Structure formats: structure tokens, C-alpha cells
Tab-separated table of C-alpha atoms and ligand atoms in Angstrom:
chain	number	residue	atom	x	y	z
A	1	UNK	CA	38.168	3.127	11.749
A	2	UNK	CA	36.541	6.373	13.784
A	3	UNK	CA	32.928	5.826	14.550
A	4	UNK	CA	30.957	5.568	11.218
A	5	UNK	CA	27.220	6.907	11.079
A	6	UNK	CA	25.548	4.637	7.945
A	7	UNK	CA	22.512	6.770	6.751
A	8	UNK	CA	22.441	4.893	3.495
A	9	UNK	CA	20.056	1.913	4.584
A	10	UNK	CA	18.021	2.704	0.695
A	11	UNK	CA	20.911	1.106	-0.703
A	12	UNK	CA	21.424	-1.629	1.424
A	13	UNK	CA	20.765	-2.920	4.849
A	14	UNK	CA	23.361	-4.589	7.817
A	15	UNK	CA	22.269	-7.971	8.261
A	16	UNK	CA	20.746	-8.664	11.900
A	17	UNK	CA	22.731	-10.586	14.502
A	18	UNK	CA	19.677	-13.238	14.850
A	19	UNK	CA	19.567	-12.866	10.708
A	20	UNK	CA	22.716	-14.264	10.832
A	21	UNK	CA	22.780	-16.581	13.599
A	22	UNK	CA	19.416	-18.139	11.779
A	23	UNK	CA	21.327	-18.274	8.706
A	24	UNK	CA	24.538	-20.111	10.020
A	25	UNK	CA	23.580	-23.666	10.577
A	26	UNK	CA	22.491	-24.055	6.835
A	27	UNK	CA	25.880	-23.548	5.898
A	28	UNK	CA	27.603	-25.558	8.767
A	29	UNK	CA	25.765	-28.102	9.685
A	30	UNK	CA	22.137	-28.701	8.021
A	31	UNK	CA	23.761	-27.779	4.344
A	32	UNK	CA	21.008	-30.546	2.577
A	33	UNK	CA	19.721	-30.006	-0.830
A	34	UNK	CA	15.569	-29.620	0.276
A	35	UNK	CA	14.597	-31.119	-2.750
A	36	UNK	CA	16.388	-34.350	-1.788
A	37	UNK	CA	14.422	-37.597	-0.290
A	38	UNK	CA	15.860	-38.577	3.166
A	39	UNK	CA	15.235	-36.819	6.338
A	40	UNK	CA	19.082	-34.607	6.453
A	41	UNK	CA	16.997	-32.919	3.334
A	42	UNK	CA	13.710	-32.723	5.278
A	43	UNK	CA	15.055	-30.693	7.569
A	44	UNK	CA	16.177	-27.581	5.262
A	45	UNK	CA	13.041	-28.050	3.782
A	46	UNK	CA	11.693	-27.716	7.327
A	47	UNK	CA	13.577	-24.293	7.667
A	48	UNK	CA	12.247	-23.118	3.597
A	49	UNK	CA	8.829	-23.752	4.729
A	50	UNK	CA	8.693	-22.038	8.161
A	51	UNK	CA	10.530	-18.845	5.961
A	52	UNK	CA	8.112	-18.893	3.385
A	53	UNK	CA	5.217	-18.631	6.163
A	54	UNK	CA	6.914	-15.791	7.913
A	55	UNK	CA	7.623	-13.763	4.621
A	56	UNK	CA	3.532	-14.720	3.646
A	57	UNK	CA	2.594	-13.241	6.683
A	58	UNK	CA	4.212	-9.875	6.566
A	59	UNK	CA	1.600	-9.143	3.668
A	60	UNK	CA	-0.995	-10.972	4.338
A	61	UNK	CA	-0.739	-13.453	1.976
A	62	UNK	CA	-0.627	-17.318	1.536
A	63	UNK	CA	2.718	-18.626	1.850
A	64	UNK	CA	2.109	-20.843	-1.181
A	65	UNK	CA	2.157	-17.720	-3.284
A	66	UNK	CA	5.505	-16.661	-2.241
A	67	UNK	CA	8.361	-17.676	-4.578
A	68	UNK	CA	11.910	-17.075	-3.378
A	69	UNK	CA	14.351	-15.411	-6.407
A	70	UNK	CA	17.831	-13.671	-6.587
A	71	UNK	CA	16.477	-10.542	-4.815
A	72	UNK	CA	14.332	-7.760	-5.869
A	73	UNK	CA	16.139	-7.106	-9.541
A	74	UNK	CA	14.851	-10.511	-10.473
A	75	UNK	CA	11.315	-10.004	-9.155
A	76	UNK	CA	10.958	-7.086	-11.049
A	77	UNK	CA	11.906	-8.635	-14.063
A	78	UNK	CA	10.082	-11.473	-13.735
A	79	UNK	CA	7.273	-9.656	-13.108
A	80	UNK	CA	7.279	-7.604	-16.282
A	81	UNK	CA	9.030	-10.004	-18.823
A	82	UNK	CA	6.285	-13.034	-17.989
A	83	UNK	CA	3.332	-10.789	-17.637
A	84	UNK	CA	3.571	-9.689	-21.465
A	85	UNK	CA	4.368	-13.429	-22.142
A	86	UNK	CA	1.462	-14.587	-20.179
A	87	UNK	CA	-1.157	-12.472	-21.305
A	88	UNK	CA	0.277	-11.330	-25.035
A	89	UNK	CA	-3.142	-12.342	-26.532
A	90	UNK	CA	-4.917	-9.809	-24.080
A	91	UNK	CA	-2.479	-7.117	-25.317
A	92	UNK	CA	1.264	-5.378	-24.925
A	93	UNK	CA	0.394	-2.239	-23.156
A	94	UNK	CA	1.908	-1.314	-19.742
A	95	UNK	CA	1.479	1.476	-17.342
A	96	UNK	CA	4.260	2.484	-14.833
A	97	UNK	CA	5.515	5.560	-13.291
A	98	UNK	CA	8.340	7.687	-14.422
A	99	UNK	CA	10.112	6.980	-11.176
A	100	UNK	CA	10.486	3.934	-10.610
A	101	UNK	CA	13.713	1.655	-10.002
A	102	UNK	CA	16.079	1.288	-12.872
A	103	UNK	CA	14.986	-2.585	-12.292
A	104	UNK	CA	11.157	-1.768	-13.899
A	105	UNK	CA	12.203	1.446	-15.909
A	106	UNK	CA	15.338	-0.699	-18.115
A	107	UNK	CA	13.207	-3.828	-18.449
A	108	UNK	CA	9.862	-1.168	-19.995
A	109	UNK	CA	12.862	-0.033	-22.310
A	110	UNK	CA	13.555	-3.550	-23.234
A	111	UNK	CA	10.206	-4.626	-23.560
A	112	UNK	CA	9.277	-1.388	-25.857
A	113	UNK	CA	12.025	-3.107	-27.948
A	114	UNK	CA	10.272	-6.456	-28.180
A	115	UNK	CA	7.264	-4.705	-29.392
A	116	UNK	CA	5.672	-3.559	-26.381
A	117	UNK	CA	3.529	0.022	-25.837
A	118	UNK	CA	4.552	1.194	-22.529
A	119	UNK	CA	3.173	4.818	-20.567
A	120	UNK	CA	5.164	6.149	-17.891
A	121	UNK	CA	2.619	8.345	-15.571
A	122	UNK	CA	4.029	11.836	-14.476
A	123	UNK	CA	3.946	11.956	-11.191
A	124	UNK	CA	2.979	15.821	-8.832
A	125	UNK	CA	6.211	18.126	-6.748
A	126	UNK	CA	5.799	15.478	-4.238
A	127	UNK	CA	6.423	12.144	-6.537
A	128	UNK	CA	2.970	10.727	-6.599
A	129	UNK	CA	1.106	9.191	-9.371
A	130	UNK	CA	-2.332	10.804	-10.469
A	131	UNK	CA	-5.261	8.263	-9.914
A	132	UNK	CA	-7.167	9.961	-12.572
A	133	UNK	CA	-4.851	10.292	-14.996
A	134	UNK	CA	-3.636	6.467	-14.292
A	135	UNK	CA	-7.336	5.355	-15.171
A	136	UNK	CA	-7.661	7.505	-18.104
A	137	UNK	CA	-4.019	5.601	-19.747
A	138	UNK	CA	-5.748	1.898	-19.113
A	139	UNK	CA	-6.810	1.243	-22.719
A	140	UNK	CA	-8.377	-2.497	-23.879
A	141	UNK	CA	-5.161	-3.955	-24.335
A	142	UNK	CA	-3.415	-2.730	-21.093
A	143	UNK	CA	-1.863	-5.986	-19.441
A	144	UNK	CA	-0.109	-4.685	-16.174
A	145	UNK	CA	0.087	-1.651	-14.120
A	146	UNK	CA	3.267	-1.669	-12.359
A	147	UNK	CA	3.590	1.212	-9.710
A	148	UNK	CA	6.515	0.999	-6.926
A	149	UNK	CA	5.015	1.163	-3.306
A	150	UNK	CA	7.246	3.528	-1.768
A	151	UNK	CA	10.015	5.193	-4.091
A	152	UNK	CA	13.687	4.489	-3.381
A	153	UNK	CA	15.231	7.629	-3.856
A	154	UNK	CA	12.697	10.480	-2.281
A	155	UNK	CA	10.780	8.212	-0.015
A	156	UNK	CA	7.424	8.714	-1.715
A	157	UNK	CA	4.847	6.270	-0.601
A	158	UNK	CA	2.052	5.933	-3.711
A	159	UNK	CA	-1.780	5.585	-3.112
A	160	UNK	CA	-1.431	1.417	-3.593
A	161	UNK	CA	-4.984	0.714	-2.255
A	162	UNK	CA	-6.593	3.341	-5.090
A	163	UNK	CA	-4.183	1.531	-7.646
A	164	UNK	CA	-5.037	-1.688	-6.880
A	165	UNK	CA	-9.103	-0.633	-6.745
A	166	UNK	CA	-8.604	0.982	-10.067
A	167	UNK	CA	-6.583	-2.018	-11.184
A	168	UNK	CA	-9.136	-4.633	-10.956
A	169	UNK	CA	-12.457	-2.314	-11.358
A	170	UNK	CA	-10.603	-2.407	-15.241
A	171	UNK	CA	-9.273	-6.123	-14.850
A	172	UNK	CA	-6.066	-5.520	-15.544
A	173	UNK	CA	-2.797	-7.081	-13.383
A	174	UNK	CA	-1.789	-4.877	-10.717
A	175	UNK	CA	2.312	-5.569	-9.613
A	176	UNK	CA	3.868	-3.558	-7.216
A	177	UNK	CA	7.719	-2.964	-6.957
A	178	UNK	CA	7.886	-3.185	-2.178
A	179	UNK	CA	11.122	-3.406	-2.406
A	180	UNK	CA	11.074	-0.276	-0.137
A	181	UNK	CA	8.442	-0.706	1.971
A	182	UNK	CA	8.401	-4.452	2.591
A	183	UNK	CA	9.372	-5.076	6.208
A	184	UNK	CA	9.531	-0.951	6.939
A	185	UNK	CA	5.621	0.015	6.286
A	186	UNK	CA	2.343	-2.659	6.345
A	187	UNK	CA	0.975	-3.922	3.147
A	188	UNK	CA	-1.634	-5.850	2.709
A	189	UNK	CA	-2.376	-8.135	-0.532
A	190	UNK	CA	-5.954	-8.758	-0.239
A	191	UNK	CA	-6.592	-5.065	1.137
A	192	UNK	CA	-4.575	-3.330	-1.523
A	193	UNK	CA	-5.300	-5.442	-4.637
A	194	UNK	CA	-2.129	-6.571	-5.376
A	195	UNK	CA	-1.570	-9.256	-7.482
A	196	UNK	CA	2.428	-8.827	-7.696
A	197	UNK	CA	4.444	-7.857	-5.410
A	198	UNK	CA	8.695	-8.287	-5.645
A	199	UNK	CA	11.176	-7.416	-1.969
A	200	UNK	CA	14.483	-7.796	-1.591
A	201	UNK	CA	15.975	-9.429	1.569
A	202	UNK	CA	18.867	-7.108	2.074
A	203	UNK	CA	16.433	-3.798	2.043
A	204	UNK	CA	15.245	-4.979	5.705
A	205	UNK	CA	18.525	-6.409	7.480
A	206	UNK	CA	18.399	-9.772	5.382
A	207	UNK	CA	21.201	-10.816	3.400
A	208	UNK	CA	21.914	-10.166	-0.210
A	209	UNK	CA	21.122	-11.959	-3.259
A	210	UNK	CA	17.940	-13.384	-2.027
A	211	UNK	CA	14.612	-11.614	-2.355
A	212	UNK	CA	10.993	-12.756	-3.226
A	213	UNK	CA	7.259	-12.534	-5.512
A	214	UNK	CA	3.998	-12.648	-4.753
A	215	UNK	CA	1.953	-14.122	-7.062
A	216	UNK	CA	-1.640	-14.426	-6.193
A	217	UNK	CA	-3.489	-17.589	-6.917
A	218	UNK	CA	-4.979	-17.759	-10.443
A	219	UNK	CA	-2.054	-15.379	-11.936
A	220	UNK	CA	-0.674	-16.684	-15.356
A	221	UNK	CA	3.037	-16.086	-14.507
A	222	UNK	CA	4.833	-19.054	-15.704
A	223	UNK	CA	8.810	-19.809	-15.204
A	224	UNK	CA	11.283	-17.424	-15.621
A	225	UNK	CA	14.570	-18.992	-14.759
A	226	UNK	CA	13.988	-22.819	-16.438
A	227	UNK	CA	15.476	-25.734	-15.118
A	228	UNK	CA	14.459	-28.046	-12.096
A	229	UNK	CA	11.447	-28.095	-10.636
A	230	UNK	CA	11.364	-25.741	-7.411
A	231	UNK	CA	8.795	-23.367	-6.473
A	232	UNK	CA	5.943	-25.070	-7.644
A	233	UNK	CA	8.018	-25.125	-10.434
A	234	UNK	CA	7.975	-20.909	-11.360
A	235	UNK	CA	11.395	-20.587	-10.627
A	236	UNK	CA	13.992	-23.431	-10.940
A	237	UNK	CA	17.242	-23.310	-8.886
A	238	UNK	CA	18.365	-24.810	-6.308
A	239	UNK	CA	16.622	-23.339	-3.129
A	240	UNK	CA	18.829	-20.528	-1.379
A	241	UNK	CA	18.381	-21.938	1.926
A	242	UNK	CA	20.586	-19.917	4.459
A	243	UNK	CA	19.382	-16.782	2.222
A	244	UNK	CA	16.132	-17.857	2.912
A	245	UNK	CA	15.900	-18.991	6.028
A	246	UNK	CA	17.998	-15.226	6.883
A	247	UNK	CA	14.716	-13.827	4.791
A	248	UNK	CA	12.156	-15.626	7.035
A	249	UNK	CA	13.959	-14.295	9.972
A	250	UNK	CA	14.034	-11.020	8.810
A	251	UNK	CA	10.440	-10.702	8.014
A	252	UNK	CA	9.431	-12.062	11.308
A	253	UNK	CA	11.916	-9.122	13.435
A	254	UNK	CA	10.140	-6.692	11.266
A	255	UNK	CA	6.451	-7.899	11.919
A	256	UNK	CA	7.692	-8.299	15.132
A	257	UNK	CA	7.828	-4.390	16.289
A	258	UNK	CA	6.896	-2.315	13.148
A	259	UNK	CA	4.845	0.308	14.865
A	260	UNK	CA	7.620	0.526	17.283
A	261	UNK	CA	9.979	1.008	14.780
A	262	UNK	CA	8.483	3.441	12.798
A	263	UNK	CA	7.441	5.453	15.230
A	264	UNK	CA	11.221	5.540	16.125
A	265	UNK	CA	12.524	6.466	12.830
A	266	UNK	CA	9.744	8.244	12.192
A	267	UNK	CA	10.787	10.935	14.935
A	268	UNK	CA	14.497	10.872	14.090
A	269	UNK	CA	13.183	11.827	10.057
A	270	UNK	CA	11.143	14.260	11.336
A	271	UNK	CA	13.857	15.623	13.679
A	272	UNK	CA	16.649	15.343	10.800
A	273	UNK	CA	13.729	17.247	8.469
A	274	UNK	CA	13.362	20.113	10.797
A	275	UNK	CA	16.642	21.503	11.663
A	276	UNK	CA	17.908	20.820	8.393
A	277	UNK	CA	15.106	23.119	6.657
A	278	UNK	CA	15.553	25.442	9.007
A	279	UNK	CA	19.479	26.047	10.008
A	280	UNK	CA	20.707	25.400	6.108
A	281	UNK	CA	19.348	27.945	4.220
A	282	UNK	CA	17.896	27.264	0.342
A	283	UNK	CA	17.590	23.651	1.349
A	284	UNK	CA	14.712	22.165	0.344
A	285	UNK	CA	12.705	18.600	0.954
A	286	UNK	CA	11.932	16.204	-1.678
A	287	UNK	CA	9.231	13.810	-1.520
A	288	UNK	CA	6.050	13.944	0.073
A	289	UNK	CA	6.168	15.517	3.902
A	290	UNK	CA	4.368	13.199	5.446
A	291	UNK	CA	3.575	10.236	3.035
A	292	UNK	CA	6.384	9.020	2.738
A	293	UNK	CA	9.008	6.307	4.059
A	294	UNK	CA	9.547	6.552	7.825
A	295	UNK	CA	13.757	6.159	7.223
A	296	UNK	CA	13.742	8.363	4.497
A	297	UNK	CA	15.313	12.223	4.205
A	298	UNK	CA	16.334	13.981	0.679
A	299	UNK	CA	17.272	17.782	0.095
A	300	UNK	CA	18.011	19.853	-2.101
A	301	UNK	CA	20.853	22.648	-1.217
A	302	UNK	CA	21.092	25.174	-3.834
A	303	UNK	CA	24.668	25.923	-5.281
A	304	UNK	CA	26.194	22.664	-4.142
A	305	UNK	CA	27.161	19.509	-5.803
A	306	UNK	CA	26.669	16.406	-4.503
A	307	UNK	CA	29.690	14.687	-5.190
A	308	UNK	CA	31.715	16.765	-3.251
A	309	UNK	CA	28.858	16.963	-0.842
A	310	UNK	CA	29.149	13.287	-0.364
A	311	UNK	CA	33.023	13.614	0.172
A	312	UNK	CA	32.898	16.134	2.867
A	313	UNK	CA	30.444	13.591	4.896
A	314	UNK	CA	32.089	10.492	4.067
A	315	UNK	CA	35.909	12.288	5.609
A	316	UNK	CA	33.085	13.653	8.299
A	317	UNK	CA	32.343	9.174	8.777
A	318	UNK	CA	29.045	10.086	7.476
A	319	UNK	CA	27.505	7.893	4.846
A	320	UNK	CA	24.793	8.989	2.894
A	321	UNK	CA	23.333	9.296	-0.681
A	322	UNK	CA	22.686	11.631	-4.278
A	323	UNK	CA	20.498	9.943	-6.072
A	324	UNK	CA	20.539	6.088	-6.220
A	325	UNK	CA	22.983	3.569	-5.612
A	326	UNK	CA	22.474	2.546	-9.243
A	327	UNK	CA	23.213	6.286	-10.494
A	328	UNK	CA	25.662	7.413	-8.349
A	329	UNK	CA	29.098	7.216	-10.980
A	330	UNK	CA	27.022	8.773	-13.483
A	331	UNK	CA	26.752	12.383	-13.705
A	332	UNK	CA	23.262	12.174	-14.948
A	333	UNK	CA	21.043	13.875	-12.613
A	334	UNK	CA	18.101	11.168	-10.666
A	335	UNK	CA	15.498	10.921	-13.070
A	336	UNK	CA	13.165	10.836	-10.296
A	337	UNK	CA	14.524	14.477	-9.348
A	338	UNK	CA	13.741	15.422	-13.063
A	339	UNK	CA	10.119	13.844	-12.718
A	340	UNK	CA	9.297	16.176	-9.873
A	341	UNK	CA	9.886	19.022	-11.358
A	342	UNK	CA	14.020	19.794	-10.496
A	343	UNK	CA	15.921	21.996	-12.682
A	344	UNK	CA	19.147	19.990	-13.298
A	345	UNK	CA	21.581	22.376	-11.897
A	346	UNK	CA	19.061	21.832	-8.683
A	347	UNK	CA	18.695	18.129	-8.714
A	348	UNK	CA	22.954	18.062	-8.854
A	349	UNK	CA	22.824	19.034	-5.129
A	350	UNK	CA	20.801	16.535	-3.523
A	351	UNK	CA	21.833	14.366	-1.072
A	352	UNK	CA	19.589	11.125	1.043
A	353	UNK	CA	20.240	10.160	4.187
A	354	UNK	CA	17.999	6.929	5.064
A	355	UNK	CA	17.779	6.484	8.985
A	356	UNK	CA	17.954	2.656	10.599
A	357	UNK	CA	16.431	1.723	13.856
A	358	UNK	CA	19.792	1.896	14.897
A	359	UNK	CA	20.391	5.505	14.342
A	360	UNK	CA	20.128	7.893	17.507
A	361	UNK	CA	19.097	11.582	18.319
A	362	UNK	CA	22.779	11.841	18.639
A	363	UNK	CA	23.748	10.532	15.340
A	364	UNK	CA	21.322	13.262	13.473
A	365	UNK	CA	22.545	15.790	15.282
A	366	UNK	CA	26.190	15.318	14.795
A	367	UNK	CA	25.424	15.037	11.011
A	368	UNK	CA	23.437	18.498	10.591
A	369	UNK	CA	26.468	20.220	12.755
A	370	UNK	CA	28.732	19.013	10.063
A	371	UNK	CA	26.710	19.194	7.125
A	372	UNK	CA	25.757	22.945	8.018
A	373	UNK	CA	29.579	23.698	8.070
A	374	UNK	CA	30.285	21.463	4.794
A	375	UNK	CA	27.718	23.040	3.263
A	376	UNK	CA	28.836	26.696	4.324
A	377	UNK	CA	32.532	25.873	3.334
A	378	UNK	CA	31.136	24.764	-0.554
A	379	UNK	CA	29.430	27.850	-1.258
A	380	UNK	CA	32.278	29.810	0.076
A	381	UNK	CA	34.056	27.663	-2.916
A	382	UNK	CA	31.491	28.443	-5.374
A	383	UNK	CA	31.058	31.698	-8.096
A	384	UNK	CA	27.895	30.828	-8.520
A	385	UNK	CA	26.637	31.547	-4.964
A	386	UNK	CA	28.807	34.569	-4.739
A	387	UNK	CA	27.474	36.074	-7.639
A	388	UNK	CA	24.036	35.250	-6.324
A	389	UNK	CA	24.872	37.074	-2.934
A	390	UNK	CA	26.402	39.998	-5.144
A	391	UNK	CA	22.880	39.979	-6.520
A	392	UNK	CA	20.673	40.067	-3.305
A	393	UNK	CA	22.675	42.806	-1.770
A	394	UNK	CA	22.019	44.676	-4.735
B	1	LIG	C1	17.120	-2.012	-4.290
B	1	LIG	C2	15.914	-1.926	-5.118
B	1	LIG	C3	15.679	-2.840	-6.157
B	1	LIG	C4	16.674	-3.895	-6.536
B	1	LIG	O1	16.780	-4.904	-5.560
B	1	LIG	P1	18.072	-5.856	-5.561
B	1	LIG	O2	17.737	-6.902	-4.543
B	1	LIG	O3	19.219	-4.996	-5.145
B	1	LIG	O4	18.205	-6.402	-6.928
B	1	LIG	C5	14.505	-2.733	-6.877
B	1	LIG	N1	13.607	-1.766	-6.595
B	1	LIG	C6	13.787	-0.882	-5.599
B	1	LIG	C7	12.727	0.130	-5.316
B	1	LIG	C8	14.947	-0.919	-4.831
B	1	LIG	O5	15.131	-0.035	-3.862
């Protein structure tokens, strides 16, 4: 295969070398059920514990209030589903944003279903939530706010601090969907409020399958998968442990050199942001300029679809993005695209390209070059922009 650029690291991550090298004796050699009593088990449990410190740590929490699950699909609905369980004589009203991850948006659908009220906050052009209008939707019986930290798609980062504040000044649960911004940006529990929190080890170079909750201390949430008694027993199951242990390590790389990191990606983005506004013409940004994801770039090109878009690039050994992993298939336009204010024939052209700390100055600039020409060679294809040249010459 030619050289392949991967600028799709929103819909999944490539595992780290030391990630995997972690990972590998759990399967080869130390392969012990923790839960067991002699010492082989012991030392997986070892492994579970040192992980669950590491993951703790990159939010500032306790590591007793980290539960391990089947990644960050799970979280969310665990967060949701035993939330209205757990507090159903307090209420069955929820507040969440209209863009969040299919993962919180389906399971508000299903809960509506089962009887639940649920509001789903506008959010501005730039895809964040209003504070004042999230205050003025907490009623008595509100049970949860559930707000995603950074958005998948556009990179939006929301105000979680405010949230949280405004959370507890009401007393009502605040859980965030970090899926995002877990190992990429710092969070902070205790500073931000947060009572919930799901991530999702293959979004930051862990493996898939695997992700995790917070649940702060105090926090109703009782099981959601039933069965043994693991995780203090909130979630039964046999423990994970090389996805674990691979989750642990992960955590600790990325609290290892954030900053450094960021600042790297950061600069590509910004970099990637720049020439593309200015050497494709009607192209436009989507998300917040500078609140927003350090990885994450999505445009808008007028007059182009983003299927075809995306085939150009991939025969180009580009990789990248329109709309979500989830909604890519569909020919629905992202409903976070909609929620910002696109007009449909707009939203169509988008395409994301999400940067890795492996990406180089090189990289970005080989993929405008080709995406100025791909782009150039569409509209050549397409009535619609001749007629709309017709039109400005006239
Ligand atoms: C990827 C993602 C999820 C789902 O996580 P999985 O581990 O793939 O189930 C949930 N929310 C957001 C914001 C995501 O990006």
C-alpha cells in the first residue's frame, strides 16, 4: 500500500506500541481471572489496580470511582438508563444538547419511550450550549443534565465548568459524554462538577471495546450489566484485563506530555485551518475557532458532496471524514451540521479531518494540494456551480 495519511483519529485511534506491548503479557503469560484467590490471579489484579489509578488520575479523580465497561457506548448508556432508574422518585426530566453522540441522543429517544420528558438545548453557529437558556430548562423534576465535553464531529469544546456550577447550584446530576476530550484536553472532576463522566479507550491510542465511568462517591447509579460481582459490584463481567491494563497505559502516555501534544496538533489545526480558508474558495469552518478540540478540522465547501469528496482523498491515500463514523452510509445530513445552522444542501459537503500527534507539516500540506485540485475538478463536474458562476459574471 502507498503511504497512507489517517486524519480520521474522531473515529478511532492506532493503538500505541507501549499500549500494546503493556497489553501483551495478559494474554500470553499472566492470562488469570483477577477475581480468583491465589497469587497467578493477584497479579492481574495487580495490573487492574495500577490502570484504574492511572485512568483516576487523568481527571482528577479517585480511582475507586472509576468503573471499567465495553467502551464509551456503554458508559453513555449506563449513564442515562440508571440515572432515571436511580432517581425516578425525584423525577423523569433530562436536559442534553442537540448534538451530541448518537450514543446519548438514541438512548433520550428510548427513554422518551419509557415515559421520560427529555429537552435537547439548541446550541449558537459555533455548536455551544447557552448557559442561560440551560438554567432556564432545569425544572423540579429535572434528574440529569447530560452535555458532551468536546463534540465529535465539529470539535466544539462546551463551557463544562459553568455546566457543572449550574448543575449543582440546582442539585441536579451533572454527566458528561469525554469521550472526545479524555486523554486529548484536561478535565478536572472536582473543578468542573462532574459527577459522570464516560471515555472510550480507543479515542486516545487504547484498544477497542474497553472504555470507562466516573461515578463520584455518593451517586445512586446501581448495576447495569447484572451478574458477578466486579466493580464494586456496578458492573459485572469478567474484568477486561489486557483492555485495561492497554487503558491504564494509555492514560498515563497522555498525562504524560499533553501540553506538548496539544500544542503540536494544535499548530498543525491551525496550519490545516488557514490555508484551507484561504486557497479553497466558499469553504467555510465549522465549530468554534478557537474552543475547540486541538486534532480537530471540519469545512464546509459549497457545491460539493462529500461522498465523492471522500473518494477523491481516499484514491489521493487520504483518510478523512463527513459527518460521523456512525452516519457516514446514510445520506442524512450530521444532525450536528443541522443544529448549527447548515442548510442541507450545505451540510452535504463537509468533510473532518482529525490530526494525531503523528501527523506532520508535511502531511497537511500534501492534503490541501490535493484537496484544492479535488475540489476544483468536482465543481468543474457540477451544474450547480456553473450556473452559479453564470450568475456572478452576470
Ligand atoms: C466514539 C464516541 C462514542 C462511542 O464510543 P465507543 O467506545 O465507540 O462505543 C461516544 N461518544 C462520543 C462523543 C464519541 O466520539
Amino acid at each position: 500500500m502507498k503511504h497512507m495519511i489517517y486524519l480520521d483519529n474522531a473515529a478511532t485511534t492506532r493503538v500505541k506500541e507501549e499500549v500494546l506491548d503493556a497489553m501483551l503479557p495478559f494474554f500470553r503469560e499472566t492470562y488469570s481471572n483477577p477475581s480468583a484467590i491465589y497469587s497467578f490471579a493477584g497479579k492481574s489484579m495487580e495490573a487492574v489496580n495500577e490502570a484504574r489509578k492511572n485512568a483516576a488520575a487523568l481527571i482528577n479523580a479517585r480511582p475507586e470511582d472509576v468503573y471499567f465497561t465495553g467502551g464509551g457506548s456503554e458508559s453513555d448508556n449506563w449513564a442515562l438508563k440508571a440515572a432515571v432508574e436511580a432517581y425516578a422518585c425525584k423525577g423523569k426530566h433530562i436536559i442534553t444538547s442537540k448534538i451530541e453522540h448518537h450514543a446519548i441522543l438514541h438512548t433520550c429517544q428510548y427513554l422518551e419511550k419509557q415515559g421520560c420528558e427529555v429537552t435537547y438545548l439548541d446550541v449558537d453557529e459555533n455548536g455551544v450550549i447557552s448557559l442561560d437558556a440551560l438554567e432556564k430548562a432545569i425544572r423540579p423534576d429535572t434528574i440529569l443534565i447530560s452535555i458532551m465535553t468536546a463534540n465529535n464531529e465539529i470539535g466544539t469544546i462546551e463551557p463544562i465548568a459553568e455546566i457543572g456550577r449550574i448543575a449543582h447550584a440546582h442539585g441536579v446530576l451533572f454527566h458528561t459524554d469525554a469521550v472526545q476530550a479524555y486523554g486529548h484536553i484536561p478535565l478536572d472532576v472536582e473543578a468542573m462538577n462532574i459527577d459522570m463522566l464516560s471515555a472510550s479507550g480507543h479515542k486516545f491510542n487504547g484498544p477497542k471495546g474497553i472504555g470507562l465511568m466516573y461515578i463520584r462517591k455518593g451517586v445512586k447509579i446501581r448495576s447495569f450489566i447484572h451478574g458477578g460481582a466486579q466493580e464494586r459490584k456496578r458492573r459485572a463481567g469478567t474484568l477486561n484485563v489486557p483492555g485495561i491494563v492497554g487503558v491504564g497505559k494509555a492514560a498515563a502516555l497522555a498525562a504524560s506530555h499533553m501540553e506538548e501534544r496539544m500544542a503540536k496538533e494544535t499548530a498543525l489545526r491551525d496550519h490545516l485551518i488557514y490555508r484551507v480558508l484561504n486557497e479553497i474558495p466558499h469553504s467555510r469552518l465549522n465549530g468554534h475557532r478557537t474552543e475547540r478540540l486541538p486534532n480537530n478540522a471540519n469545512f464546509c465547501f459549497r457545491f460539493i458532496e462529500g461522498e465523492s469528496m471522500l473518494m477523491l482523498l481516499d484514491e489521493a491515500g487520504i483518510c478523512g471524514s463527513s459527518g460521523s463514523a456512525c452516519t457516514s452510509g446514510s445520506l442524512d445530513p450530521s444532525h450536528v451540521l443541522l443544529a448549527i445552522g447548515l442548510p442541507h444542501e450545505i451540510a452535504h459537503g463537509s468533510l473532518r479531518l482529525t490530526l494525531s500527534e503523528e501527523t506532520t507539516m508535511e502531511d497537511i500540506d500534501y492534503v490541501v494540494d490535493e484537496l484544492k485540485e479535488i475540489i476544483a475538478r468536482l465543481r468543474e463536474m457540477s451544474p450547480l456551480y456553473t450556473d452559479f458562476v453564470k450568475k456572478e459574471k452576470a
